[in-house]
Amino acid sequence: MKSIVFIILLASASLYSQTESKSNSDKVVESVPISVINEVPVFPGCEYALGKKGRKACLNRKMNEHVMEAFNRDIFDCIEKEQVLNEETNEYENRCIEMRPGRVIIYLMFKIGVSGLAENITARASHPVIVKETIRIAKLLPKMEPGRQKGKVVRTGYTLPIVFNVQ
């Protein structure tokens, strides 16, 4: 089995932009990036963190812990199967293709909805199997206290870069 070094970048500045829509001349904020939100969403266990910086640091730490615990690293040992002819038996067999050694970078993007659950989940990675696994772990995120902007509950855009060093 390959050894895998797991790193999550703590710089989780969101790539989502703030969007607004007008309704009866009032501006309603639909989504706010985590980098500029007034009140950061609260991950379970972060309720007692002090201030915006403390809650954001706790949120990032808890997100990282969730990914480290939930991500199935075994996918790197068999990223996909291919049919290979066994010359001794003259029959085709399924064999696993392993990830090549090196750095694997994944971008997990989602919004923490007004209900506190992850929504609009997308991921970018070098292989569809990795994308599927990354989306799976995002769906397992616990319900959080949603973020607030100017006192109103809003969706919060969040991007989590994940780096694996496959050896």
mmCIF file of C-alpha atoms in Angstrom:
data_model
loop_
_atom_site.group_PDB
_atom_site.id
_atom_site.type_symbol
_atom_site.label_atom_id
_atom_site.label_comp_id
_atom_site.label_asym_id
_atom_site.label_seq_id
_atom_site.Cartn_x
_atom_site.Cartn_y
_atom_site.Cartn_z
ATOM 1 C CA MET A 1 0.000 0.000 0.000
ATOM 2 C CA LYS A 2 1.286 3.429 -0.821
ATOM 3 C CA SER A 3 1.894 5.817 2.006
ATOM 4 C CA ILE A 4 0.014 9.058 1.750
ATOM 5 C CA VAL A 5 0.902 12.301 3.419
ATOM 6 C CA PHE A 6 -2.211 14.349 3.994
ATOM 7 C CA ILE A 7 -2.125 18.142 4.108
ATOM 8 C CA ILE A 8 -4.962 20.620 4.119
ATOM 9 C CA LEU A 9 -4.134 24.206 3.348
ATOM 10 C CA LEU A 10 -5.453 26.482 6.048
ATOM 11 C CA ALA A 11 -5.844 29.354 3.633
ATOM 12 C CA SER A 12 -9.481 28.636 2.954
ATOM 13 C CA ALA A 13 -10.419 31.968 1.444
ATOM 14 C CA SER A 14 -13.560 31.507 -0.536
ATOM 15 C CA LEU A 15 -13.658 31.822 -4.303
ATOM 16 C CA TYR A 16 -17.352 32.568 -4.196
ATOM 17 C CA SER A 17 -18.359 36.130 -4.833
ATOM 18 C CA GLN A 18 -21.048 38.073 -3.062
ATOM 19 C CA THR A 19 -24.264 38.164 -5.030
ATOM 20 C CA GLU A 20 -27.192 40.441 -4.486
ATOM 21 C CA SER A 21 -30.701 40.607 -5.870
ATOM 22 C CA LYS A 22 -33.179 43.447 -5.629
ATOM 23 C CA SER A 23 -36.687 42.864 -4.383
ATOM 24 C CA ASN A 24 -38.998 45.826 -3.747
ATOM 25 C CA SER A 25 -35.968 48.160 -3.698
ATOM 26 C CA ASP A 26 -34.386 46.198 -0.799
ATOM 27 C CA LYS A 27 -31.053 44.504 -1.301
ATOM 28 C CA VAL A 28 -31.022 40.910 -0.086
ATOM 29 C CA VAL A 29 -27.621 39.306 0.289
ATOM 30 C CA GLU A 30 -27.831 35.740 -1.009
ATOM 31 C CA SER A 31 -24.257 34.561 -0.511
ATOM 32 C CA VAL A 32 -21.231 36.044 1.209
ATOM 33 C CA PRO A 33 -17.645 34.712 1.007
ATOM 34 C CA ILE A 34 -16.212 33.482 4.293
ATOM 35 C CA SER A 35 -13.374 35.986 3.908
ATOM 36 C CA VAL A 36 -15.661 39.021 4.312
ATOM 37 C CA ILE A 37 -18.656 37.800 6.336
ATOM 38 C CA ASN A 38 -19.505 39.673 9.556
ATOM 39 C CA GLU A 39 -20.355 36.584 11.618
ATOM 40 C CA VAL A 40 -18.641 33.348 10.601
ATOM 41 C CA PRO A 41 -20.686 30.113 10.518
ATOM 42 C CA VAL A 42 -20.194 28.087 13.693
ATOM 43 C CA PHE A 43 -19.072 24.464 13.368
ATOM 44 C CA PRO A 44 -20.272 22.201 16.219
ATOM 45 C CA GLY A 45 -17.694 22.499 18.991
ATOM 46 C CA CYS A 46 -16.746 26.077 18.075
ATOM 47 C CA GLU A 47 -19.561 27.791 19.962
ATOM 48 C CA TYR A 48 -17.209 29.106 22.640
ATOM 49 C CA ALA A 49 -14.454 30.372 20.343
ATOM 50 C CA LEU A 50 -13.923 34.077 20.891
ATOM 51 C CA GLY A 51 -14.354 36.672 18.164
ATOM 52 C CA LYS A 52 -14.503 36.396 14.408
ATOM 53 C CA LYS A 53 -10.866 35.273 14.101
ATOM 54 C CA GLY A 54 -11.286 32.621 16.790
ATOM 55 C CA ARG A 55 -14.466 31.221 15.247
ATOM 56 C CA LYS A 56 -12.963 31.230 11.759
ATOM 57 C CA ALA A 57 -9.828 29.437 13.003
ATOM 58 C CA CYS A 58 -11.991 26.882 14.806
ATOM 59 C CA LEU A 59 -14.175 26.404 11.707
ATOM 60 C CA ASN A 60 -11.081 25.815 9.549
ATOM 61 C CA ARG A 61 -9.583 23.400 12.094
ATOM 62 C CA LYS A 62 -12.833 21.416 12.381
ATOM 63 C CA MET A 63 -13.206 21.279 8.580
ATOM 64 C CA ASN A 64 -9.657 19.934 8.312
ATOM 65 C CA GLU A 65 -10.301 17.329 11.017
ATOM 66 C CA HIS A 66 -13.488 16.229 9.249
ATOM 67 C CA VAL A 67 -11.656 15.760 5.950
ATOM 68 C CA MET A 68 -8.780 13.850 7.582
ATOM 69 C CA GLU A 69 -11.190 11.484 9.342
ATOM 70 C CA ALA A 70 -13.706 10.961 6.539
ATOM 71 C CA PHE A 71 -11.569 10.833 3.369
ATOM 72 C CA ASN A 72 -11.047 7.290 2.075
ATOM 73 C CA ARG A 73 -7.336 7.315 1.261
ATOM 74 C CA ASP A 74 -7.559 3.779 -0.147
ATOM 75 C CA ILE A 75 -8.900 5.230 -3.402
ATOM 76 C CA PHE A 76 -5.330 6.195 -4.296
ATOM 77 C CA ASP A 77 -4.358 2.481 -4.297
ATOM 78 C CA CYS A 78 -6.981 1.656 -6.922
ATOM 79 C CA ILE A 79 -8.027 4.819 -8.695
ATOM 80 C CA GLU A 80 -9.549 2.782 -11.524
ATOM 81 C CA LYS A 81 -9.508 -0.731 -12.932
ATOM 82 C CA GLU A 82 -8.336 -1.813 -16.340
ATOM 83 C CA GLN A 83 -8.687 -5.054 -18.262
ATOM 84 C CA VAL A 84 -5.321 -6.765 -18.727
ATOM 85 C CA LEU A 85 -4.708 -9.962 -20.664
ATOM 86 C CA ASN A 86 -3.164 -12.691 -18.516
ATOM 87 C CA GLU A 87 -0.852 -14.467 -20.953
ATOM 88 C CA GLU A 88 -0.738 -17.667 -18.872
ATOM 89 C CA THR A 89 -4.515 -18.181 -18.835
ATOM 90 C CA ASN A 90 -5.254 -16.183 -21.995
ATOM 91 C CA GLU A 91 -8.077 -14.449 -20.100
ATOM 92 C CA TYR A 92 -8.668 -10.818 -19.241
ATOM 93 C CA GLU A 93 -8.385 -9.775 -15.596
ATOM 94 C CA ASN A 94 -9.273 -6.585 -13.772
ATOM 95 C CA ARG A 95 -6.187 -4.875 -12.385
ATOM 96 C CA CYS A 96 -6.002 -1.724 -10.322
ATOM 97 C CA ILE A 97 -4.295 1.411 -11.500
ATOM 98 C CA GLU A 98 -2.628 3.246 -8.625
ATOM 99 C CA MET A 99 -2.096 6.984 -8.414
ATOM 100 C CA ARG A 100 1.361 8.018 -9.472
ATOM 101 C CA PRO A 101 3.524 9.355 -6.657
ATOM 102 C CA GLY A 102 3.327 13.110 -6.297
ATOM 103 C CA ARG A 103 1.112 15.898 -5.163
ATOM 104 C CA VAL A 104 -2.666 15.670 -5.547
ATOM 105 C CA ILE A 105 -4.515 18.960 -5.126
ATOM 106 C CA ILE A 106 -8.271 19.022 -4.624
ATOM 107 C CA TYR A 107 -10.508 22.059 -4.323
ATOM 108 C CA LEU A 108 -13.731 21.517 -2.410
ATOM 109 C CA MET A 109 -16.243 24.352 -2.845
ATOM 110 C CA PHE A 110 -19.622 24.657 -1.210
ATOM 111 C CA LYS A 111 -21.936 27.027 0.572
ATOM 112 C CA ILE A 112 -23.022 26.740 4.167
ATOM 113 C CA GLY A 113 -26.740 27.313 3.672
ATOM 114 C CA VAL A 114 -29.180 29.241 5.826
ATOM 115 C CA SER A 115 -30.189 25.863 7.288
ATOM 116 C CA GLY A 116 -26.555 25.274 8.314
ATOM 117 C CA LEU A 117 -26.001 22.375 5.906
ATOM 118 C CA ALA A 118 -23.497 22.188 3.035
ATOM 119 C CA GLU A 119 -25.125 22.899 -0.329
ATOM 120 C CA ASN A 120 -24.064 23.622 -3.929
ATOM 121 C CA ILE A 121 -21.140 21.241 -3.430
ATOM 122 C CA THR A 122 -18.545 21.024 -6.190
ATOM 123 C CA ALA A 123 -14.983 19.755 -6.341
ATOM 124 C CA ARG A 124 -12.057 19.984 -8.726
ATOM 125 C CA ALA A 125 -9.488 17.214 -8.852
ATOM 126 C CA SER A 126 -7.364 15.284 -11.330
ATOM 127 C CA HIS A 127 -9.654 12.236 -11.437
ATOM 128 C CA PRO A 128 -13.448 11.716 -11.253
ATOM 129 C CA VAL A 129 -13.038 9.139 -8.445
ATOM 130 C CA ILE A 130 -11.338 11.793 -6.292
ATOM 131 C CA VAL A 131 -14.063 14.329 -7.105
ATOM 132 C CA LYS A 132 -16.751 11.814 -6.105
ATOM 133 C CA GLU A 133 -15.013 11.029 -2.800
ATOM 134 C CA THR A 134 -14.527 14.723 -2.013
ATOM 135 C CA ILE A 135 -18.219 15.460 -2.601
ATOM 136 C CA ARG A 136 -19.137 12.451 -0.440
ATOM 137 C CA ILE A 137 -17.212 13.799 2.550
ATOM 138 C CA ALA A 138 -18.715 17.280 2.104
ATOM 139 C CA LYS A 139 -22.200 15.756 2.304
ATOM 140 C CA LEU A 140 -21.207 14.262 5.674
ATOM 141 C CA LEU A 141 -20.477 17.655 7.224
ATOM 142 C CA PRO A 142 -22.572 18.266 10.340
ATOM 143 C CA LYS A 143 -25.215 20.952 10.590
ATOM 144 C CA MET A 144 -23.649 24.282 11.522
ATOM 145 C CA GLU A 145 -24.971 27.572 12.768
ATOM 146 C CA PRO A 146 -25.202 29.651 9.565
ATOM 147 C CA GLY A 147 -23.258 32.838 8.979
ATOM 148 C CA ARG A 148 -24.714 36.310 9.317
ATOM 149 C CA GLN A 149 -24.167 39.495 7.369
ATOM 150 C CA LYS A 150 -25.498 42.719 8.877
ATOM 151 C CA GLY A 151 -27.586 40.663 11.295
ATOM 152 C CA LYS A 152 -29.272 38.568 8.569
ATOM 153 C CA VAL A 153 -28.711 34.842 8.112
ATOM 154 C CA VAL A 154 -26.979 34.248 4.754
ATOM 155 C CA ARG A 155 -25.394 31.460 2.746
ATOM 156 C CA THR A 156 -21.633 31.481 3.154
ATOM 157 C CA GLY A 157 -19.272 30.473 0.342
ATOM 158 C CA TYR A 158 -16.401 28.264 1.496
ATOM 159 C CA THR A 159 -13.469 26.797 -0.422
ATOM 160 C CA LEU A 160 -11.218 24.169 1.090
ATOM 161 C CA PRO A 161 -7.999 23.311 -0.733
ATOM 162 C CA ILE A 162 -6.874 19.776 0.129
ATOM 163 C CA VAL A 163 -3.407 18.474 -0.702
ATOM 164 C CA PHE A 164 -2.264 14.844 -0.621
ATOM 165 C CA ASN A 165 1.309 13.773 -1.195
ATOM 166 C CA VAL A 166 1.071 10.256 -2.621
ATOM 167 C CA GLN A 167 4.318 8.365 -2.065
#
